[in-house]
PDB file of C-alpha atoms and ligand atoms in Angstrom:
ATOM      1  CA  MET V   8     -39.272 133.411-243.890  1.00 60.00           C
ATOM      2  CA  ASN V   9     -39.196 130.639-240.660  1.00 68.00           C
ATOM      3  CA  THR V  10     -41.180 131.612-237.767  1.00 87.00           C
ATOM      4  CA  TYR V  11     -42.684 129.134-237.040  1.00 96.00           C
ATOM      5  CA  GLU V  12     -41.666 126.587-233.690  1.00 97.00           C
ATOM      6  CA  THR V  13     -42.234 123.305-235.385  1.00 98.00           C
ATOM      7  CA  LEU V  14     -42.492 124.123-238.733  1.00 98.00           C
ATOM      8  CA  ILE V  15     -39.288 124.896-241.280  1.00 98.00           C
ATOM      9  CA  VAL V  16     -41.420 127.090-244.204  1.00 98.00           C
ATOM     10  CA  GLU V  17     -39.172 127.761-247.290  1.00 98.00           C
ATOM     11  CA  LYS V  18     -39.512 129.758-250.446  1.00 97.00           C
ATOM     12  CA  GLN V  19     -38.408 127.833-253.653  1.00 97.00           C
ATOM     13  CA  GLU V  20     -38.166 129.289-257.057  1.00 97.00           C
ATOM     14  CA  THR V  21     -42.271 129.851-257.777  1.00 97.00           C
ATOM     15  CA  TRP V  22     -43.257 127.457-254.660  1.00 98.00           C
ATOM     16  CA  ALA V  23     -43.123 126.688-251.034  1.00 98.00           C
ATOM     17  CA  GLU V  24     -41.908 124.259-248.603  1.00 98.00           C
ATOM     18  CA  ILE V  25     -43.395 123.355-245.556  1.00 98.00           C
ATOM     19  CA  THR V  26     -41.027 120.895-243.320  1.00 98.00           C
ATOM     20  CA  VAL V  27     -42.858 119.157-240.335  1.00 98.00           C
ATOM     21  CA  ASN V  28     -39.601 119.220-237.796  1.00 98.00           C
ATOM     22  CA  ARG V  29     -40.521 117.192-234.786  1.00 98.00           C
ATOM     23  CA  PRO V  30     -38.283 114.383-235.718  1.00 98.00           C
ATOM     24  CA  GLU V  31     -37.637 112.971-232.407  1.00 97.00           C
ATOM     25  CA  VAL V  32     -41.472 112.146-232.614  1.00 97.00           C
ATOM     26  CA  LEU V  33     -41.712 111.324-236.077  1.00 98.00           C
ATOM     27  CA  ASN V  34     -43.085 114.404-236.822  1.00 98.00           C
ATOM     28  CA  ALA V  35     -45.817 113.874-234.813  1.00 98.00           C
ATOM     29  CA  ILE V  36     -48.993 116.558-235.221  1.00 97.00           C
ATOM     30  CA  ASN V  37     -49.831 118.215-231.858  1.00 96.00           C
ATOM     31  CA  LEU V  38     -51.383 121.512-231.131  1.00 95.00           C
ATOM     32  CA  GLN V  39     -48.464 123.351-231.985  1.00 96.00           C
ATOM     33  CA  VAL V  40     -48.257 121.780-235.344  1.00 96.00           C
ATOM     34  CA  VAL V  41     -51.811 122.829-236.094  1.00 96.00           C
ATOM     35  CA  LYS V  42     -51.204 126.403-235.145  1.00 95.00           C
ATOM     36  CA  ASP V  43     -48.483 126.921-237.039  1.00 97.00           C
ATOM     37  CA  LEU V  44     -49.477 124.809-240.270  1.00 97.00           C
ATOM     38  CA  SER V  45     -52.238 126.868-240.226  1.00 96.00           C
ATOM     39  CA  ALA V  46     -50.919 130.223-239.434  1.00 96.00           C
ATOM     40  CA  ALA V  47     -48.145 129.484-242.651  1.00 97.00           C
ATOM     41  CA  LEU V  48     -50.780 128.346-245.072  1.00 97.00           C
ATOM     42  CA  ASP V  49     -52.748 131.522-244.313  1.00 97.00           C
ATOM     43  CA  ALA V  50     -49.257 133.594-245.422  1.00 97.00           C
ATOM     44  CA  LEU V  51     -48.010 131.786-248.135  1.00 98.00           C
ATOM     45  CA  ALA V  52     -51.989 131.583-249.605  1.00 97.00           C
ATOM     46  CA  GLY V  53     -51.567 135.087-249.849  1.00 95.00           C
ATOM     47  CA  ASP V  54     -48.082 135.735-251.076  1.00 97.00           C
ATOM     48  CA  GLU V  55     -48.313 136.225-254.552  1.00 95.00           C
ATOM     49  CA  ASP V  56     -43.809 134.795-255.238  1.00 96.00           C
ATOM     50  CA  VAL V  57     -45.709 131.396-254.319  1.00 98.00           C
ATOM     51  CA  ARG V  58     -47.958 129.146-256.443  1.00 98.00           C
ATOM     52  CA  GLY V  59     -47.378 125.959-255.212  1.00 98.00           C
ATOM     53  CA  LEU V  60     -46.613 123.912-252.086  1.00 98.00           C
ATOM     54  CA  ILE V  61     -44.538 120.862-251.039  1.00 98.00           C
ATOM     55  CA  LEU V  62     -44.731 119.237-248.013  1.00 98.00           C
ATOM     56  CA  LYS V  63     -42.612 116.876-246.108  1.00 98.00           C
ATOM     57  CA  GLY V  64     -41.422 115.855-242.733  1.00 98.00           C
ATOM     58  CA  ALA V  65     -37.718 116.502-241.284  1.00 98.00           C
ATOM     59  CA  GLY V  66     -35.553 113.419-241.241  1.00 96.00           C
ATOM     60  CA  ASP V  67     -35.637 110.357-243.614  1.00 93.00           C
ATOM     61  CA  LYS V  68     -37.931 107.983-241.047  1.00 98.00           C
ATOM     62  CA  ALA V  69     -41.626 109.509-241.319  1.00 98.00           C
ATOM     63  CA  PHE V  70     -43.195 112.049-243.257  1.00 98.00           C
ATOM     64  CA  VAL V  71     -45.834 112.338-240.197  1.00 98.00           C
ATOM     65  CA  ALA V  72     -46.541 109.500-238.073  1.00 98.00           C
ATOM     66  CA  GLY V  73     -49.976 110.597-237.108  1.00 97.00           C
ATOM     67  CA  ALA V  74     -51.393 113.009-234.189  1.00 96.00           C
ATOM     68  CA  ASP V  75     -49.494 113.772-230.762  1.00 96.00           C
ATOM     69  CA  ILE V  76     -50.391 110.091-229.012  1.00 94.00           C
ATOM     70  CA  GLY V  77     -48.757 111.460-225.817  1.00 94.00           C
ATOM     71  CA  GLU V  78     -51.764 114.805-226.369  1.00 94.00           C
ATOM     72  CA  LEU V  79     -54.712 112.933-227.719  1.00 92.00           C
ATOM     73  CA  VAL V  80     -54.518 110.870-224.453  1.00 91.00           C
ATOM     74  CA  LYS V  81     -55.228 113.935-222.384  1.00 91.00           C
ATOM     75  CA  ARG V  82     -57.637 115.265-224.826  1.00 90.00           C
ATOM     76  CA  THR V  83     -61.398 115.350-224.406  1.00 90.00           C
ATOM     77  CA  ARG V  84     -64.834 114.930-226.134  1.00 89.00           C
ATOM     78  CA  GLU V  85     -64.808 118.862-226.618  1.00 88.00           C
ATOM     79  CA  ASP V  86     -61.285 118.973-227.776  1.00 88.00           C
ATOM     80  CA  ALA V  87     -62.287 116.220-230.435  1.00 88.00           C
ATOM     81  CA  LEU V  88     -65.307 118.368-231.569  1.00 84.00           C
ATOM     82  CA  LEU V  89     -62.785 121.434-232.042  1.00 85.00           C
ATOM     83  CA  ALA V  90     -61.808 119.245-234.980  1.00 86.00           C
ATOM     84  CA  ILE V  91     -58.495 121.176-235.559  1.00 88.00           C
ATOM     85  CA  ASN V  92     -57.022 118.544-237.033  1.00 89.00           C
ATOM     86  CA  ALA V  93     -59.571 118.294-239.803  1.00 89.00           C
ATOM     87  CA  GLY V  94     -59.901 121.792-240.320  1.00 90.00           C
ATOM     88  CA  ALA V  95     -56.005 122.765-241.116  1.00 93.00           C
ATOM     89  CA  PHE V  96     -56.329 119.536-243.463  1.00 94.00           C
ATOM     90  CA  GLN V  97     -59.242 121.844-245.287  1.00 93.00           C
ATOM     91  CA  LYS V  98     -57.197 124.764-245.270  1.00 96.00           C
ATOM     92  CA  ILE V  99     -54.856 122.641-246.932  1.00 96.00           C
ATOM     93  CA  GLU V 100     -57.101 121.225-249.937  1.00 95.00           C
ATOM     94  CA  ASP V 101     -58.495 124.826-250.123  1.00 95.00           C
ATOM     95  CA  PHE V 102     -54.895 126.324-251.120  1.00 97.00           C
ATOM     96  CA  PRO V 103     -55.396 128.158-254.002  1.00 97.00           C
ATOM     97  CA  TRP V 104     -51.888 126.481-255.830  1.00 98.00           C
ATOM     98  CA  PRO V 105     -51.206 123.060-256.492  1.00 98.00           C
ATOM     99  CA  THR V 106     -49.774 120.870-253.153  1.00 98.00           C
ATOM    100  CA  ILE V 107     -47.403 118.096-253.288  1.00 98.00           C
ATOM    101  CA  ALA V 108     -46.582 115.403-250.184  1.00 98.00           C
ATOM    102  CA  VAL V 109     -43.506 113.942-250.403  1.00 98.00           C
ATOM    103  CA  ILE V 110     -43.620 111.158-248.270  1.00 98.00           C
ATOM    104  CA  LYS V 111     -40.212 109.246-246.841  1.00 98.00           C
ATOM    105  CA  GLY V 112     -40.970 106.325-244.161  1.00 98.00           C
ATOM    106  CA  TYR V 113     -44.153 106.468-242.051  1.00 98.00           C
ATOM    107  CA  ALA V 114     -47.335 108.404-242.963  1.00 98.00           C
ATOM    108  CA  LEU V 115     -49.608 107.406-240.702  1.00 98.00           C
ATOM    109  CA  GLY V 116     -53.446 108.200-239.249  1.00 98.00           C
ATOM    110  CA  GLY V 117     -53.334 112.034-239.083  1.00 97.00           C
ATOM    111  CA  GLY V 118     -50.065 111.763-241.361  1.00 98.00           C
ATOM    112  CA  CYS V 119     -51.610 110.013-244.226  1.00 98.00           C
ATOM    113  CA  GLU V 120     -54.642 112.048-243.981  1.00 97.00           C
ATOM    114  CA  LEU V 121     -52.432 115.212-243.923  1.00 98.00           C
ATOM    115  CA  SER V 122     -51.025 113.582-247.471  1.00 98.00           C
ATOM    116  CA  LEU V 123     -54.644 112.803-248.445  1.00 97.00           C
ATOM    117  CA  ALA V 124     -55.502 116.610-248.107  1.00 96.00           C
ATOM    118  CA  CYS V 125     -52.535 117.637-250.744  1.00 98.00           C
ATOM    119  CA  ASP V 126     -53.125 117.091-254.561  1.00 98.00           C
ATOM    120  CA  ILE V 127     -50.409 114.789-255.173  1.00 98.00           C
ATOM    121  CA  ARG V 128     -48.405 112.158-253.377  1.00 98.00           C
ATOM    122  CA  LEU V 129     -45.089 110.810-253.911  1.00 98.00           C
ATOM    123  CA  GLY V 130     -43.293 108.432-252.257  1.00 98.00           C
ATOM    124  CA  ALA V 131     -39.980 107.119-251.339  1.00 98.00           C
ATOM    125  CA  PRO V 132     -39.602 103.411-251.437  1.00 98.00           C
ATOM    126  CA  SER V 133     -39.337 103.733-247.349  1.00 98.00           C
ATOM    127  CA  ALA V 134     -42.862 105.172-247.478  1.00 98.00           C
ATOM    128  CA  GLN V 135     -45.387 103.291-245.324  1.00 98.00           C
ATOM    129  CA  MET V 136     -48.643 104.498-244.812  1.00 98.00           C
ATOM    130  CA  GLY V 137     -51.704 103.402-243.388  1.00 98.00           C
ATOM    131  CA  GLN V 138     -54.744 104.101-240.920  1.00 98.00           C
ATOM    132  CA  PRO V 139     -53.951 102.712-237.425  1.00 98.00           C
ATOM    133  CA  GLU V 140     -56.602 104.546-235.347  1.00 97.00           C
ATOM    134  CA  VAL V 141     -59.394 101.751-234.747  1.00 97.00           C
ATOM    135  CA  GLY V 142     -56.106  99.761-232.958  1.00 96.00           C
ATOM    136  CA  LEU V 143     -56.650 103.360-230.542  1.00 95.00           C
ATOM    137  CA  GLY V 144     -59.943 103.515-230.047  1.00 95.00           C
ATOM    138  CA  ILE V 145     -60.662 106.120-232.284  1.00 95.00           C
ATOM    139  CA  ILE V 146     -61.229 106.741-236.287  1.00 96.00           C
ATOM    140  CA  PRO V 147     -59.695 108.434-238.315  1.00 96.00           C
ATOM    141  CA  GLY V 148     -61.556 111.980-237.859  1.00 92.00           C
ATOM    142  CA  ALA V 149     -59.508 114.148-239.947  1.00 93.00           C
ATOM    143  CA  GLY V 150     -60.995 113.217-243.473  1.00 92.00           C
ATOM    144  CA  ALA V 151     -59.818 109.425-244.248  1.00 94.00           C
ATOM    145  CA  PRO V 152     -63.195 108.322-244.502  1.00 94.00           C
ATOM    146  CA  HIS V 153     -63.956 110.649-247.222  1.00 92.00           C
ATOM    147  CA  ARG V 154     -60.731 111.654-248.667  1.00 94.00           C
ATOM    148  CA  LEU V 155     -59.476 107.778-248.571  1.00 97.00           C
ATOM    149  CA  THR V 156     -62.719 106.183-250.175  1.00 95.00           C
ATOM    150  CA  ARG V 157     -62.129 109.037-252.735  1.00 94.00           C
ATOM    151  CA  GLN V 158     -58.370 108.389-253.937  1.00 97.00           C
ATOM    152  CA  VAL V 159     -58.488 104.504-253.284  1.00 98.00           C
ATOM    153  CA  GLY V 160     -62.383 103.171-253.988  1.00 97.00           C
ATOM    154  CA  PRO V 161     -64.752 102.235-250.617  1.00 97.00           C
ATOM    155  CA  GLY V 162     -63.170  98.875-250.671  1.00 98.00           C
ATOM    156  CA  MET V 163     -59.400  99.384-249.885  1.00 98.00           C
ATOM    157  CA  ALA V 164     -60.297 102.553-247.833  1.00 98.00           C
ATOM    158  CA  ARG V 165     -62.885 100.281-245.746  1.00 98.00           C
ATOM    159  CA  GLU V 166     -59.917  97.052-245.497  1.00 98.00           C
ATOM    160  CA  LEU V 167     -57.265 100.268-244.602  1.00 98.00           C
ATOM    161  CA  ILE V 168     -59.332 101.793-242.098  1.00 98.00           C
ATOM    162  CA  TYR V 169     -60.835  98.655-240.233  1.00 98.00           C
ATOM    163  CA  THR V 170     -57.556  96.746-240.073  1.00 98.00           C
ATOM    164  CA  GLY V 171     -55.179  99.173-239.286  1.00 98.00           C
ATOM    165  CA  LYS V 172     -52.747  97.880-241.395  1.00 98.00           C
ATOM    166  CA  ILE V 173     -49.807  99.684-242.904  1.00 98.00           C
ATOM    167  CA  ILE V 174     -49.014  99.157-246.758  1.00 98.00           C
ATOM    168  CA  ASP V 175     -45.918  99.620-248.489  1.00 98.00           C
ATOM    169  CA  ALA V 176     -44.636 102.318-251.021  1.00 98.00           C
ATOM    170  CA  GLU V 177     -45.061  99.195-253.707  1.00 98.00           C
ATOM    171  CA  GLU V 178     -48.701  98.653-252.407  1.00 98.00           C
ATOM    172  CA  ALA V 179     -50.018 102.344-252.057  1.00 98.00           C
ATOM    173  CA  LEU V 180     -48.733 103.312-255.908  1.00 98.00           C
ATOM    174  CA  ARG V 181     -50.545 100.123-257.097  1.00 98.00           C
ATOM    175  CA  ILE V 182     -53.701 101.339-254.995  1.00 98.00           C
ATOM    176  CA  GLY V 183     -53.626 104.754-256.063  1.00 98.00           C
ATOM    177  CA  LEU V 184     -52.757 106.236-252.286  1.00 98.00           C
ATOM    178  CA  LEU V 185     -49.226 107.279-254.138  1.00 98.00           C
ATOM    179  CA  ASN V 186     -48.652 109.054-257.798  1.00 98.00           C
ATOM    180  CA  HIS V 187     -45.541 107.757-258.370  1.00 98.00           C
ATOM    181  CA  VAL V 188     -42.615 106.171-256.204  1.00 98.00           C
ATOM    182  CA  HIS V 189     -38.924 107.839-256.898  1.00 98.00           C
ATOM    183  CA  PRO V 190     -35.852 106.421-254.990  1.00 98.00           C
ATOM    184  CA  GLU V 191     -35.061 107.557-251.132  1.00 98.00           C
ATOM    185  CA  ASP V 192     -32.917 110.564-252.598  1.00 97.00           C
ATOM    186  CA  GLU V 193     -34.800 111.700-255.622  1.00 98.00           C
ATOM    187  CA  VAL V 194     -37.991 112.069-254.576  1.00 98.00           C
ATOM    188  CA  LEU V 195     -37.744 115.599-253.725  1.00 98.00           C
ATOM    189  CA  GLU V 196     -36.381 116.613-256.647  1.00 98.00           C
ATOM    190  CA  ALA V 197     -39.225 115.092-258.133  1.00 98.00           C
ATOM    191  CA  ALA V 198     -41.423 117.294-256.734  1.00 98.00           C
ATOM    192  CA  ARG V 199     -39.531 120.115-257.564  1.00 98.00           C
ATOM    193  CA  GLU V 200     -39.542 119.195-261.008  1.00 98.00           C
ATOM    194  CA  MET V 201     -43.240 119.129-261.371  1.00 98.00           C
ATOM    195  CA  MET V 202     -43.685 121.930-259.931  1.00 98.00           C
ATOM    196  CA  ARG V 203     -41.419 123.577-262.488  1.00 98.00           C
ATOM    197  CA  THR V 204     -43.646 121.564-264.911  1.00 98.00           C
ATOM    198  CA  ILE V 205     -46.697 123.276-263.262  1.00 98.00           C
ATOM    199  CA  SER V 206     -45.268 126.839-263.052  1.00 97.00           C
ATOM    200  CA  LYS V 207     -44.393 127.381-266.860  1.00 97.00           C
ATOM    201  CA  LYS V 208     -48.193 126.822-267.370  1.00 97.00           C
ATOM    202  CA  SER V 209     -50.444 129.673-267.433  1.00 96.00           C
ATOM    203  CA  PRO V 210     -51.273 130.561-263.230  1.00 96.00           C
ATOM    204  CA  GLY V 211     -55.134 132.030-263.565  1.00 95.00           C
ATOM    205  CA  ALA V 212     -55.609 128.525-265.566  1.00 96.00           C
ATOM    206  CA  VAL V 213     -54.033 126.224-262.721  1.00 97.00           C
ATOM    207  CA  ARG V 214     -55.824 128.220-259.790  1.00 96.00           C
ATOM    208  CA  VAL V 215     -58.695 127.992-261.419  1.00 96.00           C
ATOM    209  CA  ALA V 216     -58.208 123.762-262.707  1.00 96.00           C
ATOM    210  CA  LYS V 217     -58.017 123.503-259.132  1.00 96.00           C
ATOM    211  CA  LEU V 218     -61.312 125.094-258.054  1.00 95.00           C
ATOM    212  CA  ALA V 219     -63.110 123.086-260.269  1.00 95.00           C
ATOM    213  CA  LEU V 220     -60.666 119.574-259.400  1.00 95.00           C
ATOM    214  CA  ASN V 221     -62.126 120.667-255.516  1.00 92.00           C
ATOM    215  CA  ALA V 222     -65.604 121.025-256.957  1.00 90.00           C
ATOM    216  CA  ALA V 223     -65.625 118.017-258.852  1.00 89.00           C
ATOM    217  CA  VAL V 224     -64.506 115.548-255.905  1.00 83.00           C
ATOM    218  CA  ASN V 225     -65.481 117.190-252.591  1.00 71.00           C
ATOM    219  CA  THR V 226     -69.528 116.666-253.527  1.00 63.00           C
ATOM    220  CA  VAL V 227     -70.510 114.689-250.318  1.00 61.00           C
ATOM    221  CA  ASP V 228     -67.720 116.552-247.998  1.00 64.00           C
ATOM    222  CA  ARG V 229     -69.493 118.471-245.585  1.00 76.00           C
ATOM    223  CA  ARG V 230     -71.850 115.569-244.760  1.00 82.00           C
ATOM    224  CA  SER V 231     -68.952 112.910-244.040  1.00 84.00           C
ATOM    225  CA  GLN V 232     -66.788 115.158-242.087  1.00 83.00           C
ATOM    226  CA  TYR V 233     -69.759 116.107-239.343  1.00 87.00           C
ATOM    227  CA  ILE V 234     -70.252 112.391-239.156  1.00 89.00           C
ATOM    228  CA  GLU V 235     -66.327 112.189-238.334  1.00 89.00           C
ATOM    229  CA  ILE V 236     -66.398 114.447-236.080  1.00 90.00           C
ATOM    230  CA  LEU V 237     -69.061 113.692-233.999  1.00 90.00           C
ATOM    231  CA  GLY V 238     -68.306 109.715-233.722  1.00 91.00           C
ATOM    232  CA  GLN V 239     -64.735 111.316-232.791  1.00 92.00           C
ATOM    233  CA  GLY V 240     -66.314 113.164-230.036  1.00 91.00           C
ATOM    234  CA  LEU V 241     -68.481 110.004-228.501  1.00 91.00           C
ATOM    235  CA  LEU V 242     -65.075 107.703-228.600  1.00 93.00           C
ATOM    236  CA  PHE V 243     -63.242 110.628-226.624  1.00 91.00           C
ATOM    237  CA  ASP V 244     -65.454 109.653-223.793  1.00 86.00           C
ATOM    238  CA  ALA V 245     -64.998 105.945-223.885  1.00 88.00           C
ATOM    239  CA  GLU V 246     -62.199 104.478-221.263  1.00 91.00           C
ATOM    240  CA  ASP V 247     -61.453 101.936-224.104  1.00 92.00           C
ATOM    241  CA  GLN V 248     -59.464 105.271-225.859  1.00 93.00           C
ATOM    242  CA  LYS V 249     -57.400 106.097-223.179  1.00 91.00           C
ATOM    243  CA  SER V 250     -56.324 102.694-222.352  1.00 93.00           C
ATOM    244  CA  ARG V 251     -55.153 101.944-225.709  1.00 94.00           C
ATOM    245  CA  MET V 252     -53.457 104.930-226.089  1.00 94.00           C
ATOM    246  CA  THR V 253     -51.720 104.642-222.501  1.00 94.00           C
ATOM    247  CA  ARG V 254     -50.560 101.191-223.433  1.00 94.00           C
ATOM    248  CA  PHE V 255     -48.824 102.722-226.904  1.00 92.00           C
ATOM    249  CA  LEU V 256     -47.316 105.251-224.602  1.00 92.00           C
ATOM    250  CA  GLU V 257     -46.112 102.687-221.980  1.00 93.00           C
ATOM    251  CA  ARG V 258     -44.275 100.727-224.564  1.00 86.00           C
ATOM    252  CA  LYS V 259     -41.156 102.850-224.199  1.00 71.00           C
ATOM    253  CA  LYS V 260     -41.597 102.165-220.323  1.00 73.00           C
ATOM    254  CA  LYS V 261     -41.668  98.506-220.983  1.00 75.00           C
ATOM    255  CA  ARG V 262     -38.434  98.874-223.787  1.00 72.00           C
ATOM    256  CA  GLU V 263     -36.707 100.459-221.083  1.00 69.00           C
ATOM    257  CA  GLN V 264     -36.765  97.728-218.251  1.00 72.00           C
ATOM    258  CA  LYS V 265     -35.988  95.256-220.726  1.00 66.00           C
TER     259      LYS V 265
HETATM  260  N1  CO8 G 327     -46.875 110.474-231.127  1.00 73.71           N
HETATM  261  C1  CO8 G 327     -46.513 110.322-230.159  1.00 73.71           C
HETATM  262  N2  CO8 G 327     -44.919 109.919-230.229  1.00 73.71           N
HETATM  263  C2  CO8 G 327     -44.950 109.358-231.729  1.00 73.71           C
HETATM  264  C3  CO8 G 327     -45.400 108.928-232.751  1.00 73.71           C
HETATM  265  C4  CO8 G 327     -47.539 109.428-232.369  1.00 73.71           C
HETATM  266  N3  CO8 G 327     -48.003 109.433-233.282  1.00 73.71           N
HETATM  267  N4  CO8 G 327     -45.274 107.893-233.130  1.00 73.71           N
HETATM  268  C5  CO8 G 327     -43.879 107.524-232.584  1.00 73.71           C
HETATM  269  N5  CO8 G 327     -43.476 108.601-231.545  1.00 73.71           N
HETATM  270  C6  CO8 G 327     -42.892 108.585-230.726  1.00 73.71           C
HETATM  271  C7  CO8 G 327     -42.046 107.272-229.896  1.00 73.71           C
HETATM  272  O1  CO8 G 327     -43.287 107.323-228.978  1.00 73.71           O
HETATM  273  C8  CO8 G 327     -40.605 107.271-229.929  1.00 73.71           C
HETATM  274  O2  CO8 G 327     -40.937 107.855-228.881  1.00 73.71           O
HETATM  275  P1  CO8 G 327     -39.144 107.709-227.586  1.00 73.71           P
HETATM  276  O3  CO8 G 327     -37.900 107.663-228.525  1.00 73.71           O
HETATM  277  O4  CO8 G 327     -39.870 108.852-226.462  1.00 73.71           O
HETATM  278  O5  CO8 G 327     -39.936 106.177-227.345  1.00 73.71           O
HETATM  279  C9  CO8 G 327     -40.245 107.967-231.346  1.00 73.71           C
HETATM  280  O6  CO8 G 327     -41.505 108.629-231.614  1.00 73.71           O
HETATM  281  C10 CO8 G 327     -39.454 106.512-232.181  1.00 73.71           C
HETATM  282  O7  CO8 G 327     -40.797 105.882-232.130  1.00 73.71           O
HETATM  283  P2  CO8 G 327     -40.792 104.573-232.194  1.00 73.71           P
HETATM  284  O8  CO8 G 327     -39.820 104.046-231.257  1.00 73.71           O
HETATM  285  O9  CO8 G 327     -41.915 103.741-231.459  1.00 73.71           O
HETATM  286  O10 CO8 G 327     -40.132 103.912-233.646  1.00 73.71           O
HETATM  287  P3  CO8 G 327     -40.336 102.415-234.292  1.00 73.71           P
HETATM  288  O11 CO8 G 327     -39.563 102.403-235.906  1.00 73.71           O
HETATM  289  O12 CO8 G 327     -40.267 101.279-233.257  1.00 73.71           O
HETATM  290  O13 CO8 G 327     -41.970 102.688-234.920  1.00 73.71           O
HETATM  291  C11 CO8 G 327     -43.890 103.584-235.375  1.00 73.71           C
HETATM  292  C12 CO8 G 327     -42.303 103.672-235.494  1.00 73.71           C
HETATM  293  C13 CO8 G 327     -44.362 102.238-235.914  1.00 73.71           C
HETATM  294  C14 CO8 G 327     -44.623 104.784-236.510  1.00 73.71           C
HETATM  295  C15 CO8 G 327     -44.961 103.929-234.458  1.00 73.71           C
HETATM  296  O14 CO8 G 327     -43.354 105.059-233.397  1.00 73.71           O
HETATM  297  C16 CO8 G 327     -45.577 104.272-233.902  1.00 73.71           C
HETATM  298  O15 CO8 G 327     -46.490 103.009-234.082  1.00 73.71           O
HETATM  299  N6  CO8 G 327     -46.277 105.123-234.013  1.00 73.71           N
HETATM  300  C17 CO8 G 327     -47.533 105.252-233.687  1.00 73.71           C
HETATM  301  C18 CO8 G 327     -48.207 105.409-235.089  1.00 73.71           C
HETATM  302  C19 CO8 G 327     -49.656 105.688-234.711  1.00 73.71           C
HETATM  303  O16 CO8 G 327     -50.870 105.034-234.340  1.00 73.71           O
HETATM  304  N7  CO8 G 327     -50.216 106.651-235.516  1.00 73.71           N
HETATM  305  C20 CO8 G 327     -51.786 107.462-235.370  1.00 73.71           C
HETATM  306  C21 CO8 G 327     -52.235 108.496-234.325  1.00 73.71           C
HETATM  307  S1  CO8 G 327     -53.560 108.851-234.177  1.00 73.71           S
HETATM  308  C22 CO8 G 327     -54.281 110.005-235.178  1.00 73.71           C
HETATM  309  O17 CO8 G 327     -53.292 109.768-236.185  1.00 73.71           O
HETATM  310  C23 CO8 G 327     -55.623 110.305-235.472  1.00 73.71           C
HETATM  311  C24 CO8 G 327     -55.687 112.081-235.077  1.00 73.71           C
HETATM  312  C25 CO8 G 327     -57.023 111.862-234.804  1.00 73.71           C
HETATM  313  C26 CO8 G 327     -57.453 113.342-234.261  1.00 73.71           C
HETATM  314  C27 CO8 G 327     -58.179 113.348-233.084  1.00 73.71           C
HETATM  315  C28 CO8 G 327     -58.224 115.238-232.738  1.00 73.71           C
HETATM  316  C29 CO8 G 327     -59.113 115.410-231.343  1.00 73.71           C
END
């Protein structure tokens, strides 16, 4: 059932699996990924064979290494105010059935935020997670200020966002960012096994449980989302953001010259 440029979408026993498929840029999220994700989520939410969703990245090096910086550097304040990543991630949070992110390698920036929009995160020992945005002159504007805070508590969320540090699987497990860590070649099967367990429960009860859980944890999220969106718009107007992102993109040229 794959009709997407940047995603592989497969139906399994009682759930669907979405693979972000841009391994050449560590599955970085560009506009096409957001469009494809949004369309795939709409289709799967209305598919009566689907009662769960597993999200993963192509290859072993990354879940998703963030928004595509080559594209971000060209974006304007108006683009930032459209909050397209935040909108797509909200669709994941609102997906009617349980969602599990399977994280191998990098889950950074928008990639970490994408995993935070899922109900459950399972990692491999190679998982590396973090919110490096402030180093690029922007904020994590697609949910981390509220979802990361909710997940790991305000102190840890502040530390991760202010320092931009990248943590390994063991640390992510310790602070509750990952639910479990499984060996590299077993983590996807662990997610599938969890889906099988869930699928034996009453579908109606699972669906209502998700609504109740979302209602319980989303009490301040709108207000926080608006601050994230407006703040990001301001930052996209600043020269600092352009020069920091350009510096990242120019690393490649520098490496080639060496
Ligand atoms: N965007 C675009 N390209 C990327 C990205 C990215 N986020 N991450 C990696 N790539 C590319 C690299 O440029 C490289 O391409 P090439 O082979 O053409 O040079 C390829 O992927 C492989 O990457 P590296 O050679 O860098 O691999 P390393 O193993 O040396 O390093 C890292 C891996 C540490 C993950 C490194 O690639 C890195 O630091 N990537 C950027 C991580 C990052 O900062 N992510 C956050 C981005 S900002 C964000 O997500 C916030 C979104 C806000 C939305 C606002 C909407 C308007």
